[in-house]
Amino acid sequence: VIAILPVAGLPEIREGDDLGALVAAATALEDGDVVVVAQKVVSKAEGRVVALADVDASQHARELAGSDRDPRELEVILRETASVVRERAPLVIAETSHGFVCASAGVDHSNAPHEATLVLLPLDPDESARRLRASIREHSNADVAVIVSDSFGRPFRQGTTDVAIGVAGLVPLRDLRGTLDRGGRELRTTQVAFADEVAAAADLVRDDKADGIPVVVVRGLTPTGDGTARELVMPRDRDLFR
Amino acid sequence: VIAILPVAGLPEIREGDDLGALVAAATALEDGDVVVVAQKVVSKAEGRVVALADVDASQHARELAGSDRDPRELEVILRETASVVRERAPLVIAETSHGFVCASAGVDHSNAPHEATLVLLPLDPDESARRLRASIREHSNADVAVIVSDSFGRPFRQGTTDVAIGVAGLVPLRDLRGTLDRGGRELRTTQVAFADEVAAAADLVRDDKADGIPVVVVRGLTPTGDGTARELVMPRDRDLFR
């Protein structure tokens, strides 16, 4: 049996906060728990926040913004973009420096739109997960794994699902028996995106208030091994969609 | 709290089996449970199975098969294909008649490769889910929702995640507050692919033996409303990837 447990009572996260210590203080963790932390609070703790007032929009950003969107927002998105995968103003699907392909290069509005700030992805979400894990273990004595999650859209399907953009203390891909060739030999190993499924499961306890529950514990998986969320990025030479 | 509960003790499923009755007999269900059933057993109960010995391969199927794969298998895949989205022999990414975009048009090997049969997607997985729901409710007296799930790959990311290809008794997409425009008005509503996240969560209790656990109960969501998995298919005019 696997249980998905929301963590209540976290304060509003600010730059410099020790998020791991706050999580450990907010809930009783057990060995083998997977702590799923929403990217937005990780980024806020790391100061990955930009004030729109400090941004000058380029010509490209103005074109992409069209009449609906703030060109400075598109400017920030373009700065976070390694390459534009698709654009249809005011939508930009971008590959980030990490290799993730997602809307707006992962740039989000802050919860408080009147502050006019944007939240960027962590510079290295796997490193963020490792730091969080170390801090949680220090403050709770529980041997946990950590996933930093974000909501990504997908080609071909409506709606976002939460995926893992950083992991620590678990192997993100799980090998299954694959397709067999005519002689019964394995032709291709099927891999399950285990960390993405855990991130999606964690999202189920969130109500419809955005960021109401930034931290969720998934209990009962007791993962072993280690890896990075970069392993979840499809290598370009195997990607049929780029 | 949400619990993910594997259903043990189901017999091997054969054509004509009343899968809903078997599920109701195998586990104690409660009102509000979501019963997630793997597509493969649904298809087997519905007789959506093809013996390779009955298939003649076309020239196109032979080309796609290359030297590694059985051309008759590619023939069956092409028959299940409404349009080929990508091909790189022996891989075919296809849009099915239902509008799903997935590898091999959803055609799977049977568990027993020496029987040389292939399992196709249900003709109407939403109808399959509705029938299953009616049968489960009849045999258990529990008011459950049903998801028929399958493992799909995704562009840009490694590994499969389980998604919903049929639903009954729940609304598959959940609306969240969306992007705000300059005046604080909602520019675009964000939707969460709730049913896909439930399917992914259910997959977490499966071990690495394929189809070891075809039925999983997700308890604690108590969904309301109704809808179809077709709503999860991105309409062509909004799809930036086709």
Coordinates of C-alpha atoms in Angstrom, one line a residue, chain A:
Chain A
V1 CA 0.0 0.0 0.0
I2 CA 1.2 3.5 -0.9
A3 CA -0.1 6.6 0.9
I4 CA 0.0 10.1 -0.4
L5 CA 0.2 12.6 2.5
P6 CA -0.1 16.4 2.2
V7 CA 2.2 18.4 4.4
A8 CA 0.3 21.2 6.0
G9 CA 1.5 24.2 8.0
L10 CA 4.5 25.4 6.0
P11 CA 5.0 29.1 6.1
E12 CA 5.3 31.3 3.0
I13 CA 8.7 30.5 1.6
R14 CA 11.3 33.4 1.2
E15 CA 14.8 33.6 -0.2
G16 CA 17.3 32.0 2.1
D17 CA 14.8 29.8 3.9
D18 CA 16.1 26.4 4.9
L19 CA 13.3 24.5 3.2
G20 CA 14.5 21.1 4.3
A21 CA 14.4 22.2 8.0
L22 CA 10.9 23.7 7.5
V23 CA 9.7 20.4 6.0
A24 CA 11.2 18.3 8.7
A25 CA 9.6 20.5 11.4
A26 CA 6.2 20.4 9.7
T27 CA 5.7 16.6 9.5
A28 CA 6.9 13.3 10.9
L29 CA 9.0 11.7 8.3
E30 CA 9.9 8.0 8.1
D31 CA 12.7 6.1 6.4
G32 CA 11.8 5.4 2.8
D33 CA 9.5 8.4 2.4
V34 CA 9.7 10.3 -0.9
V35 CA 9.3 14.0 -0.2
V36 CA 7.9 15.7 -3.3
V37 CA 8.5 19.5 -3.3
A38 CA 6.9 21.9 -5.8
Q39 CA 9.5 23.7 -7.9
K40 CA 8.0 27.1 -7.0
V41 CA 8.9 27.0 -3.4
V42 CA 12.4 25.6 -4.1
S43 CA 13.0 28.4 -6.5
K44 CA 11.7 31.0 -4.0
A45 CA 14.0 29.7 -1.3
E46 CA 16.9 29.9 -3.8
G47 CA 16.0 33.4 -4.8
R48 CA 15.2 32.5 -8.4
V49 CA 12.7 35.3 -8.7
V50 CA 12.7 38.3 -11.1
A51 CA 10.9 41.5 -10.6
L52 CA 9.2 42.6 -13.8
A53 CA 10.2 46.2 -13.1
D54 CA 13.8 45.3 -13.6
V55 CA 13.3 43.8 -17.0
D56 CA 13.6 45.6 -20.4
A57 CA 11.8 43.8 -23.2
S58 CA 13.6 43.1 -26.5
Q59 CA 11.9 43.3 -29.9
H60 CA 11.5 39.5 -30.1
A61 CA 9.8 39.5 -26.7
R62 CA 7.4 42.3 -27.8
E63 CA 6.5 40.3 -30.9
L64 CA 5.8 37.1 -28.9
A65 CA 3.8 38.9 -26.3
G66 CA 1.2 40.0 -28.8
S67 CA -1.5 42.3 -27.3
D68 CA -2.3 40.0 -24.4
R69 CA 0.9 39.4 -22.5
D70 CA 3.5 41.5 -20.8
P71 CA 6.5 41.7 -23.1
R72 CA 8.8 41.8 -20.1
E73 CA 7.5 38.4 -19.1
L74 CA 8.3 37.0 -22.6
E75 CA 11.8 38.6 -22.2
V76 CA 12.4 36.6 -19.1
I77 CA 11.1 33.4 -20.8
L78 CA 13.5 33.9 -23.7
R79 CA 16.4 34.4 -21.3
E80 CA 15.6 31.1 -19.7
T81 CA 15.3 29.4 -23.1
A82 CA 18.1 27.4 -24.7
S83 CA 16.1 26.8 -27.8
V84 CA 12.5 27.6 -28.9
V85 CA 10.8 24.3 -29.7
R86 CA 7.4 25.8 -30.8
E87 CA 6.0 29.3 -30.7
R88 CA 2.5 30.6 -31.4
A89 CA 2.1 34.0 -29.7
P90 CA 1.7 34.3 -26.8
L91 CA 2.7 30.7 -26.3
V92 CA 6.3 29.6 -26.2
I93 CA 7.3 26.0 -25.8
A94 CA 11.0 26.1 -24.9
E95 CA 13.9 23.8 -24.2
T96 CA 15.6 25.1 -21.0
S97 CA 19.3 24.9 -20.2
H98 CA 18.6 21.7 -18.3
G99 CA 17.1 20.1 -21.4
F100 CA 13.5 20.2 -20.2
V101 CA 10.9 21.0 -22.9
C102 CA 8.0 23.0 -21.4
A103 CA 5.8 26.0 -21.7
S104 CA 7.4 29.3 -21.0
A105 CA 10.7 27.7 -20.2
G106 CA 9.3 26.9 -16.8
V107 CA 8.8 30.6 -15.9
D108 CA 5.8 31.0 -13.6
H109 CA 3.9 33.9 -12.1
S110 CA 4.4 34.4 -8.5
N111 CA 1.3 33.6 -6.4
A112 CA 0.9 37.3 -5.8
P113 CA 0.5 38.8 -9.3
H114 CA 0.3 42.4 -8.0
E115 CA 3.9 42.1 -6.9
A116 CA 4.8 41.6 -10.6
T117 CA 7.4 39.0 -10.1
L118 CA 8.3 35.8 -12.0
V119 CA 9.6 32.6 -10.6
L120 CA 12.3 30.8 -12.7
L121 CA 13.3 27.1 -12.5
P122 CA 16.2 26.3 -10.2
L123 CA 19.6 26.6 -11.9
D124 CA 20.3 22.9 -11.1
P125 CA 17.2 21.1 -9.8
D126 CA 19.0 17.9 -9.1
E127 CA 21.4 19.8 -6.9
S128 CA 18.4 21.5 -5.2
A129 CA 17.0 18.0 -4.5
R130 CA 20.3 16.8 -3.1
R131 CA 20.6 19.8 -0.8
L132 CA 17.0 19.4 0.3
R133 CA 17.5 15.8 1.0
A134 CA 20.6 16.5 3.1
S135 CA 18.8 19.1 5.1
I136 CA 15.7 17.0 5.7
R137 CA 17.9 14.1 6.8
E138 CA 19.9 16.3 9.1
H139 CA 16.7 17.7 10.7
S140 CA 14.5 14.6 10.8
N141 CA 17.0 11.7 11.0
A142 CA 14.8 10.0 8.4
D143 CA 16.4 8.5 5.3
V144 CA 14.2 10.1 2.6
A145 CA 14.4 10.6 -1.1
V146 CA 13.4 14.0 -2.7
I147 CA 11.7 14.9 -5.9
V148 CA 11.4 18.5 -7.1
S149 CA 8.3 18.6 -9.2
D150 CA 6.8 20.9 -11.8
S151 CA 3.6 20.9 -13.9
F152 CA 4.3 20.3 -17.6
G153 CA 2.0 20.2 -20.5
R154 CA 2.4 17.3 -23.0
P155 CA 2.1 17.2 -26.8
F156 CA -1.0 15.4 -28.0
R157 CA -2.8 15.4 -24.6
Q158 CA -4.8 18.0 -22.8
G159 CA -3.9 19.2 -19.3
T160 CA -0.7 19.2 -17.3
T161 CA 0.8 16.4 -15.2
D162 CA 3.4 16.9 -12.6
V163 CA 6.8 15.6 -13.5
A164 CA 10.2 15.3 -11.7
I165 CA 12.7 18.0 -12.6
G166 CA 15.1 17.2 -9.8
V167 CA 15.6 14.0 -7.8
A168 CA 17.9 12.7 -5.0
G169 CA 17.9 9.3 -3.4
L170 CA 16.0 7.3 -6.0
V171 CA 16.5 5.9 -9.5
P172 CA 14.1 7.9 -11.8
L173 CA 13.7 5.3 -14.5
R174 CA 12.6 1.7 -13.8
D175 CA 13.4 -1.0 -16.3
L176 CA 10.8 -3.5 -17.3
R177 CA 10.9 -6.4 -19.7
G178 CA 10.7 -5.1 -23.2
T179 CA 9.6 -6.0 -26.6
L180 CA 10.8 -9.5 -27.7
D181 CA 12.2 -10.2 -31.2
R182 CA 11.2 -13.2 -33.3
G183 CA 13.5 -15.4 -31.3
G184 CA 12.1 -14.3 -28.0
R185 CA 15.2 -12.2 -27.3
E186 CA 14.7 -8.8 -25.7
L187 CA 14.7 -6.2 -28.5
R188 CA 14.2 -3.1 -26.4
T189 CA 13.9 -2.6 -22.7
T190 CA 10.8 -0.7 -21.6
Q191 CA 11.5 2.0 -19.1
V192 CA 8.9 3.4 -16.7
A193 CA 9.4 7.1 -15.7
F194 CA 9.0 6.2 -12.0
A195 CA 9.9 9.6 -10.7
D196 CA 7.4 11.3 -13.0
E197 CA 4.7 8.9 -11.8
V198 CA 5.5 9.7 -8.1
A199 CA 5.4 13.5 -8.9
A200 CA 2.0 13.0 -10.6
A201 CA 0.7 11.0 -7.6
A202 CA 1.8 13.7 -5.2
D203 CA -0.2 16.3 -7.2
L204 CA -3.4 14.3 -6.4
V205 CA -3.6 15.7 -2.8
R206 CA -3.6 19.3 -4.0
D207 CA -6.8 21.0 -4.1
D208 CA -7.6 23.6 -6.8
K209 CA -5.9 26.5 -5.0
A210 CA -2.5 26.8 -6.8
D211 CA 0.4 26.1 -4.4
G212 CA -1.9 25.3 -1.6
I213 CA 0.2 22.3 -0.7
P214 CA 3.8 22.7 -2.0
V215 CA 5.1 19.6 -0.1
V216 CA 3.7 16.1 -0.3
V217 CA 5.0 12.9 1.2
V218 CA 4.6 9.6 -0.7
R219 CA 5.0 6.7 1.7
G220 CA 5.4 3.0 1.0
L221 CA 7.7 3.1 -2.1
T222 CA 11.0 2.9 -0.1
P223 CA 13.1 3.6 -3.2
T224 CA 16.8 2.7 -3.3
G225 CA 19.7 3.8 -5.5
D226 CA 20.3 7.3 -6.8
G227 CA 20.1 9.2 -10.0
T228 CA 19.2 12.5 -11.6
A229 CA 16.2 14.0 -13.3
R230 CA 18.5 14.7 -16.3
E231 CA 18.1 11.0 -17.0
L232 CA 14.4 11.7 -17.7
V233 CA 15.3 14.0 -20.6
M234 CA 15.1 12.2 -23.9
P235 CA 18.5 12.4 -25.7
R236 CA 18.2 14.3 -28.9
D237 CA 19.4 11.4 -31.1
R238 CA 16.6 9.2 -29.8
D239 CA 13.9 11.9 -29.9
L240 CA 11.5 11.5 -32.8
F241 CA 9.9 14.8 -32.1
R242 CA 12.8 17.3 -32.5

